[in-house]
mmCIF file of C-alpha atoms in Angstrom:
data_model
loop_
_atom_site.group_PDB
_atom_site.id
_atom_site.type_symbol
_atom_site.label_atom_id
_atom_site.label_comp_id
_atom_site.label_asym_id
_atom_site.label_seq_id
_atom_site.Cartn_x
_atom_site.Cartn_y
_atom_site.Cartn_z
ATOM 1 C CA MET G 1 -1.124 -28.826 26.694
ATOM 2 C CA ASP G 2 -0.401 -25.263 26.092
ATOM 3 C CA LEU G 3 -2.335 -22.146 26.901
ATOM 4 C CA THR G 4 -2.965 -21.841 23.102
ATOM 5 C CA GLU G 5 -4.511 -25.251 22.841
ATOM 6 C CA LEU G 6 -6.640 -24.535 25.960
ATOM 7 C CA ILE G 7 -8.143 -21.429 24.700
ATOM 8 C CA GLU G 8 -9.227 -23.148 21.735
ATOM 9 C CA ALA G 9 -10.856 -25.788 23.475
ATOM 10 C CA PHE G 10 -12.213 -23.288 26.118
ATOM 11 C CA PHE G 11 -14.198 -21.607 23.050
ATOM 12 C CA ALA G 12 -14.938 -24.787 21.191
ATOM 13 C CA ALA G 13 -16.899 -25.672 24.499
ATOM 14 C CA LYS G 14 -18.038 -22.230 25.110
ATOM 15 C CA GLN G 15 -19.080 -21.052 21.618
ATOM 16 C CA ARG G 16 -22.571 -20.484 22.356
ATOM 17 C CA THR G 17 -22.049 -18.993 25.763
ATOM 18 C CA PHE G 18 -20.803 -15.546 25.051
ATOM 19 C CA ALA G 19 -22.071 -12.824 22.643
ATOM 20 C CA SER G 20 -20.137 -12.164 19.673
ATOM 21 C CA ASN G 21 -18.508 -8.870 20.852
ATOM 22 C CA THR G 22 -17.669 -10.592 24.191
ATOM 23 C CA ARG G 23 -16.214 -13.540 22.684
ATOM 24 C CA ARG G 24 -14.116 -11.875 20.301
ATOM 25 C CA ALA G 25 -12.521 -9.574 23.174
ATOM 26 C CA TYR G 26 -12.200 -12.551 25.465
ATOM 27 C CA HIS G 27 -10.571 -14.299 22.692
ATOM 28 C CA TYR G 28 -7.938 -11.490 22.057
ATOM 29 C CA ASP G 29 -7.230 -11.072 25.441
ATOM 30 C CA LEU G 30 -6.715 -14.720 25.961
ATOM 31 C CA MET G 31 -4.302 -15.109 23.017
ATOM 32 C CA ALA G 32 -2.399 -11.895 24.400
ATOM 33 C CA CYS G 33 -1.454 -13.779 27.464
ATOM 34 C CA ALA G 34 -0.672 -17.152 25.330
ATOM 35 C CA GLN G 35 1.843 -14.816 23.681
ATOM 36 C CA VAL G 36 3.531 -14.011 26.815
ATOM 37 C CA LEU G 37 3.656 -17.596 28.013
ATOM 38 C CA PRO G 38 4.179 -19.135 24.695
ATOM 39 C CA THR G 39 5.556 -22.694 25.687
ATOM 40 C CA LEU G 40 4.485 -23.165 29.296
ATOM 41 C CA PRO G 41 2.062 -26.168 30.034
ATOM 42 C CA VAL G 42 -1.084 -25.246 31.198
ATOM 43 C CA ARG G 43 -0.667 -27.223 34.506
ATOM 44 C CA GLU G 44 2.240 -25.074 35.521
ATOM 45 C CA ILE G 45 0.595 -21.799 34.973
ATOM 46 C CA THR G 46 0.475 -20.110 38.409
ATOM 47 C CA VAL G 47 -1.123 -16.677 39.652
ATOM 48 C CA SER G 48 2.375 -15.245 39.184
ATOM 49 C CA HIS G 49 2.741 -15.843 35.594
ATOM 50 C CA LEU G 50 -0.711 -14.215 35.174
ATOM 51 C CA CYS G 51 0.206 -11.436 37.079
ATOM 52 C CA LEU G 52 3.223 -11.125 34.860
ATOM 53 C CA PHE G 53 0.976 -10.768 32.046
ATOM 54 C CA LEU G 54 -1.433 -8.395 33.824
ATOM 55 C CA ASP G 55 1.510 -6.268 34.958
ATOM 56 C CA ALA G 56 2.890 -5.984 31.405
ATOM 57 C CA THR G 57 -0.294 -4.215 30.461
ATOM 58 C CA THR G 58 -1.171 -1.824 33.217
ATOM 59 C CA ASP G 59 -0.964 0.987 30.973
ATOM 60 C CA LEU G 60 -4.471 -0.047 29.724
ATOM 61 C CA ALA G 61 -7.635 1.171 30.933
ATOM 62 C CA PRO G 62 -9.168 -0.233 34.033
ATOM 63 C CA THR G 63 -12.127 -1.335 32.277
ATOM 64 C CA THR G 64 -9.860 -3.286 29.765
ATOM 65 C CA LEU G 65 -7.754 -4.836 32.609
ATOM 66 C CA ALA G 66 -10.877 -6.177 34.521
ATOM 67 C CA ARG G 67 -12.224 -7.583 31.111
ATOM 68 C CA ARG G 68 -8.856 -9.323 30.779
ATOM 69 C CA LYS G 69 -9.120 -10.593 34.148
ATOM 70 C CA ALA G 70 -12.659 -11.965 33.622
ATOM 71 C CA ALA G 71 -11.289 -13.527 30.500
ATOM 72 C CA LEU G 72 -8.597 -15.117 32.135
ATOM 73 C CA ARG G 73 -10.723 -16.462 35.093
ATOM 74 C CA SER G 74 -13.684 -17.747 32.913
ATOM 75 C CA CYS G 75 -11.060 -19.868 30.879
ATOM 76 C CA PHE G 76 -9.134 -21.273 34.110
ATOM 77 C CA ARG G 77 -12.374 -21.990 35.922
ATOM 78 C CA TRP G 78 -13.606 -24.009 33.098
ATOM 79 C CA ALA G 79 -9.893 -25.885 32.763
ATOM 80 C CA TYR G 80 -10.415 -26.633 36.453
ATOM 81 C CA GLN G 81 -13.660 -28.171 36.184
ATOM 82 C CA GLN G 82 -12.641 -30.201 33.023
ATOM 83 C CA ASP G 83 -9.589 -31.448 35.308
ATOM 84 C CA LEU G 84 -7.457 -29.868 32.890
ATOM 85 C CA VAL G 85 -5.479 -28.129 35.761
ATOM 86 C CA SER G 86 -4.996 -29.155 39.117
ATOM 87 C CA ALA G 87 -5.929 -25.879 40.845
ATOM 88 C CA ASP G 88 -7.380 -22.495 39.420
ATOM 89 C CA PRO G 89 -4.664 -19.938 39.461
ATOM 90 C CA THR G 90 -7.006 -17.127 38.723
ATOM 91 C CA ALA G 91 -8.779 -17.612 42.311
ATOM 92 C CA LYS G 92 -5.802 -15.513 43.980
ATOM 93 C CA LEU G 93 -5.907 -12.656 41.608
ATOM 94 C CA GLU G 94 -6.720 -9.336 43.180
ATOM 95 C CA ALA G 95 -9.624 -7.376 41.942
ATOM 96 C CA ILE G 96 -9.022 -4.344 39.542
ATOM 97 C CA PRO G 97 -10.771 -1.155 40.767
ATOM 98 C CA ILE G 98 -12.952 0.554 38.109
ATOM 99 C CA GLY G 99 -13.983 4.360 38.652
ATOM 100 C CA GLU G 100 -15.306 7.111 36.298
ATOM 101 C CA ARG G 101 -12.690 8.396 34.113
ATOM 102 C CA ASP G 102 -12.966 11.409 32.055
ATOM 103 C CA PRO G 103 -12.923 11.322 28.390
ATOM 104 C CA ARG G 104 -9.174 11.331 27.467
ATOM 105 C CA PRO G 105 -9.151 13.277 23.937
ATOM 106 C CA LEU G 106 -6.554 13.388 21.452
ATOM 107 C CA THR G 107 -5.390 16.651 20.136
ATOM 108 C CA GLU G 108 -6.269 17.719 16.436
ATOM 109 C CA LYS G 109 -2.582 17.572 15.549
ATOM 110 C CA GLN G 110 -2.440 14.052 16.616
ATOM 111 C CA VAL G 111 -5.308 12.647 14.734
ATOM 112 C CA GLU G 112 -4.288 14.303 11.865
ATOM 113 C CA ALA G 113 -0.877 12.568 12.249
ATOM 114 C CA ILE G 114 -2.518 9.294 12.646
ATOM 115 C CA LEU G 115 -4.822 9.493 9.848
ATOM 116 C CA ALA G 116 -1.796 10.757 7.527
ATOM 117 C CA ALA G 117 -0.084 7.957 8.529
ATOM 118 C CA ILE G 118 -2.584 5.465 6.545
ATOM 119 C CA PRO G 119 -1.533 4.777 2.960
ATOM 120 C CA ARG G 120 -4.295 6.254 0.626
ATOM 121 C CA GLN G 121 -4.437 2.909 -0.844
ATOM 122 C CA GLU G 122 -5.701 1.232 2.133
ATOM 123 C CA LEU G 123 -8.997 2.725 1.556
ATOM 124 C CA ARG G 124 -11.004 0.496 4.180
ATOM 125 C CA ASN G 125 -8.527 1.455 6.956
ATOM 126 C CA ARG G 126 -8.785 5.412 5.897
ATOM 127 C CA LEU G 127 -12.375 4.959 5.970
ATOM 128 C CA LEU G 128 -12.807 3.255 9.461
ATOM 129 C CA PHE G 129 -10.602 5.340 11.513
ATOM 130 C CA THR G 130 -11.772 8.427 10.188
ATOM 131 C CA LEU G 131 -15.209 7.554 10.350
ATOM 132 C CA LEU G 132 -14.737 6.747 14.061
ATOM 133 C CA TYR G 133 -13.056 10.215 14.569
ATOM 134 C CA GLU G 134 -15.844 11.965 12.721
ATOM 135 C CA THR G 135 -18.911 10.408 14.036
ATOM 136 C CA GLY G 136 -17.783 9.109 17.504
ATOM 137 C CA MET G 137 -19.171 5.865 16.873
ATOM 138 C CA ARG G 138 -18.070 2.659 18.459
ATOM 139 C CA VAL G 139 -15.644 0.165 16.746
ATOM 140 C CA GLY G 140 -18.459 -2.449 17.345
ATOM 141 C CA GLU G 141 -20.819 -0.528 15.650
ATOM 142 C CA ALA G 142 -18.606 0.242 12.656
ATOM 143 C CA LEU G 143 -17.669 -3.472 12.097
ATOM 144 C CA GLY G 144 -21.584 -4.311 12.233
ATOM 145 C CA LEU G 145 -22.334 -2.080 9.708
ATOM 146 C CA GLN G 146 -23.786 -3.490 6.340
ATOM 147 C CA VAL G 147 -23.715 -1.743 2.921
ATOM 148 C CA GLN G 148 -27.429 -1.407 2.988
ATOM 149 C CA HIS G 149 -27.118 0.355 6.142
ATOM 150 C CA VAL G 150 -25.190 3.322 4.408
ATOM 151 C CA HIS G 151 -27.559 6.075 2.985
ATOM 152 C CA LEU G 152 -25.626 8.858 1.136
ATOM 153 C CA GLY G 153 -27.195 12.345 0.019
ATOM 154 C CA ASP G 154 -25.779 14.959 -2.106
ATOM 155 C CA LEU G 155 -27.087 17.653 0.139
ATOM 156 C CA ASP G 156 -26.437 16.726 3.541
ATOM 157 C CA GLY G 157 -23.974 13.842 3.151
ATOM 158 C CA GLY G 158 -26.824 11.325 4.116
ATOM 159 C CA TYR G 159 -26.840 9.163 7.406
ATOM 160 C CA LEU G 160 -25.723 5.642 8.897
ATOM 161 C CA ARG G 161 -28.014 3.324 10.468
ATOM 162 C CA ILE G 162 -26.419 1.349 12.990
ATOM 163 C CA VAL G 163 -27.207 -1.346 15.699
ATOM 164 C CA GLY G 164 -25.739 -0.295 19.340
ATOM 165 C CA LYS G 165 -25.583 -1.804 22.535
ATOM 166 C CA GLY G 166 -28.729 -3.804 23.810
ATOM 167 C CA ASN G 167 -29.717 -4.134 20.063
ATOM 168 C CA LYS G 168 -30.805 -0.566 19.881
ATOM 169 C CA GLU G 169 -31.134 1.167 16.480
ATOM 170 C CA ARG G 170 -29.979 4.633 15.765
ATOM 171 C CA VAL G 171 -29.233 6.752 13.366
ATOM 172 C CA ILE G 172 -25.778 8.814 12.894
ATOM 173 C CA PRO G 173 -26.078 11.907 10.349
ATOM 174 C CA LEU G 174 -23.022 12.569 8.096
ATOM 175 C CA ILE G 175 -23.509 16.073 7.788
ATOM 176 C CA ASP G 176 -20.313 17.170 9.655
ATOM 177 C CA ALA G 177 -18.391 14.190 8.110
ATOM 178 C CA SER G 178 -17.300 15.116 4.886
ATOM 179 C CA HIS G 179 -14.245 13.068 4.887
ATOM 180 C CA SER G 180 -16.063 10.150 5.506
ATOM 181 C CA VAL G 181 -18.599 10.365 2.884
ATOM 182 C CA ALA G 182 -16.045 11.169 0.152
ATOM 183 C CA LEU G 183 -14.373 7.734 1.279
ATOM 184 C CA LEU G 184 -17.749 5.908 1.635
ATOM 185 C CA ARG G 185 -18.500 6.710 -1.936
ATOM 186 C CA LYS G 186 -15.201 5.123 -2.974
ATOM 187 C CA LEU G 187 -15.530 2.292 -0.896
ATOM 188 C CA LEU G 188 -18.925 1.414 -1.607
ATOM 189 C CA LYS G 189 -18.001 1.006 -5.301
ATOM 190 C CA ALA G 190 -15.319 -1.652 -4.497
ATOM 191 C CA VAL G 191 -17.296 -4.002 -2.054
ATOM 192 C CA GLY G 192 -20.700 -4.146 -3.971
ATOM 193 C CA GLY G 193 -24.263 -3.846 -3.022
ATOM 194 C CA VAL G 194 -24.449 -6.459 -0.027
ATOM 195 C CA GLY G 195 -22.481 -7.635 3.129
ATOM 196 C CA PRO G 196 -20.560 -5.800 5.549
ATOM 197 C CA LEU G 197 -19.114 -2.561 4.766
ATOM 198 C CA PHE G 198 -15.573 -3.329 6.407
ATOM 199 C CA ARG G 199 -14.317 -6.826 5.392
ATOM 200 C CA GLY G 200 -11.395 -8.754 6.020
ATOM 201 C CA ASP G 201 -8.531 -9.333 3.434
ATOM 202 C CA VAL G 202 -8.992 -12.990 2.680
ATOM 203 C CA ARG G 203 -5.268 -12.820 1.321
ATOM 204 C CA LYS G 204 -4.167 -11.950 4.756
ATOM 205 C CA GLY G 205 -6.292 -14.514 6.606
ATOM 206 C CA GLY G 206 -9.703 -12.863 6.390
ATOM 207 C CA ARG G 207 -12.985 -14.962 5.632
ATOM 208 C CA TYR G 208 -14.739 -14.178 2.423
ATOM 209 C CA GLY G 209 -17.812 -12.064 2.999
ATOM 210 C CA GLN G 210 -17.396 -11.640 6.666
ATOM 211 C CA ALA G 211 -16.609 -8.540 8.700
ATOM 212 C CA LEU G 212 -13.173 -7.369 9.861
ATOM 213 C CA ASP G 213 -12.536 -8.632 13.323
ATOM 214 C CA TYR G 214 -11.232 -6.444 16.481
ATOM 215 C CA SER G 215 -7.955 -7.924 16.469
ATOM 216 C CA THR G 216 -6.906 -6.700 13.157
ATOM 217 C CA VAL G 217 -8.564 -3.244 13.819
ATOM 218 C CA TRP G 218 -6.259 -2.642 16.623
ATOM 219 C CA TYR G 219 -3.157 -4.073 15.037
ATOM 220 C CA HIS G 220 -3.601 -1.626 12.002
ATOM 221 C CA PHE G 221 -4.163 1.212 14.824
ATOM 222 C CA GLU G 222 -1.118 0.816 16.724
ATOM 223 C CA ARG G 223 0.856 0.368 13.542
ATOM 224 C CA TYR G 224 -0.394 3.753 12.301
ATOM 225 C CA VAL G 225 0.208 5.354 15.952
ATOM 226 C CA GLU G 226 3.884 4.237 15.932
ATOM 227 C CA GLN G 227 4.219 5.898 12.282
ATOM 228 C CA ALA G 228 2.577 9.112 13.383
ATOM 229 C CA ARG G 229 4.907 9.185 16.322
ATOM 230 C CA SER G 230 7.729 8.486 14.321
ATOM 231 C CA ALA G 231 6.919 10.922 11.482
ATOM 232 C CA ARG G 232 5.700 13.905 14.010
ATOM 233 C CA PRO G 233 7.292 13.124 17.368
ATOM 234 C CA GLU G 234 6.468 16.714 18.280
ATOM 235 C CA HIS G 235 2.634 16.065 18.455
ATOM 236 C CA PHE G 236 3.224 13.145 20.947
ATOM 237 C CA ALA G 237 6.198 14.358 23.025
ATOM 238 C CA ASN G 238 4.093 15.312 26.262
ATOM 239 C CA GLU G 239 1.585 12.072 25.724
ATOM 240 C CA GLN G 240 1.524 10.310 29.004
ATOM 241 C CA GLU G 241 -1.318 7.836 28.262
ATOM 242 C CA PRO G 242 -1.632 5.071 25.851
ATOM 243 C CA ILE G 243 -3.292 6.078 22.537
ATOM 244 C CA THR G 244 -6.083 3.742 22.050
ATOM 245 C CA ILE G 245 -9.008 3.742 19.394
ATOM 246 C CA ARG G 246 -11.459 4.443 22.017
ATOM 247 C CA ARG G 247 -9.728 7.901 22.575
ATOM 248 C CA LEU G 248 -11.218 8.574 19.091
ATOM 249 C CA ARG G 249 -14.318 8.549 20.267
ATOM 250 C CA HIS G 250 -13.574 10.519 23.371
ATOM 251 C CA THR G 251 -12.176 13.312 20.852
ATOM 252 C CA TYR G 252 -14.980 13.340 18.678
ATOM 253 C CA ALA G 253 -17.191 13.937 22.409
ATOM 254 C CA THR G 254 -15.159 16.419 23.238
ATOM 255 C CA PHE G 255 -15.112 18.408 20.135
ATOM 256 C CA ALA G 256 -18.938 17.990 20.119
ATOM 257 C CA LEU G 257 -19.448 19.250 23.346
ATOM 258 C CA ARG G 258 -17.455 22.285 22.620
ATOM 259 C CA ALA G 259 -19.554 22.887 19.847
ATOM 260 C CA GLY G 260 -22.982 22.741 21.766
ATOM 261 C CA LEU G 261 -23.773 19.258 20.393
ATOM 262 C CA SER G 262 -25.187 16.130 21.781
ATOM 263 C CA ALA G 263 -21.654 13.775 21.896
ATOM 264 C CA PHE G 264 -23.306 10.553 21.802
ATOM 265 C CA ALA G 265 -27.164 10.156 20.840
#
């Protein structure tokens, strides 16, 4: 049994254990590890192999690294309980300290370069990343949006009704999200009157009528960032930290606070 097979068996056994967001994140993290150790039998995986994977992603936020370690521990602990491995290699992994971090905003030029890298015909992606930037909403909140949650208005742009952490509902006004409103009007004409607003492409492995998944969002974002770096290297020359989707939210928060607004309602 290789790691990919172990991961699929793990999620088949634990399909009702994790919340949907946690399940998606854990699956993404574990499959990233499987790509680093594609052919190694799981019984031969040691703590050194797992450290190799974690060390390769040390540029990620401490919270992301901690989540990856939690995913590995959950998977290998289960494998050990099922006698699929002779020992749990995650038992010797050291803890990752998680401290408070200040928001790491991107510059306006960087955001403009990233959004400019998205082809106009990729309407879904243009809207998604523009919406994250103009409203500060979380990726999970955006992917959870249903068409019926979108209420557009001619005078104030309208609003979005979203379900956030802890199943709490909140309203996001669109009065300062003019680009998002224009893109919303176009996408709503294409997707119909019900269902997820952001849907996976069936032609590329998505499921009909189901929301876009996290791994696809991350793939596209990384692709656009690389294209932006190539097209406008002067905007990224002094960038020392990895550019993540979360930084779009931090960028919104910084601009909102400068304007005297409440960053995250």
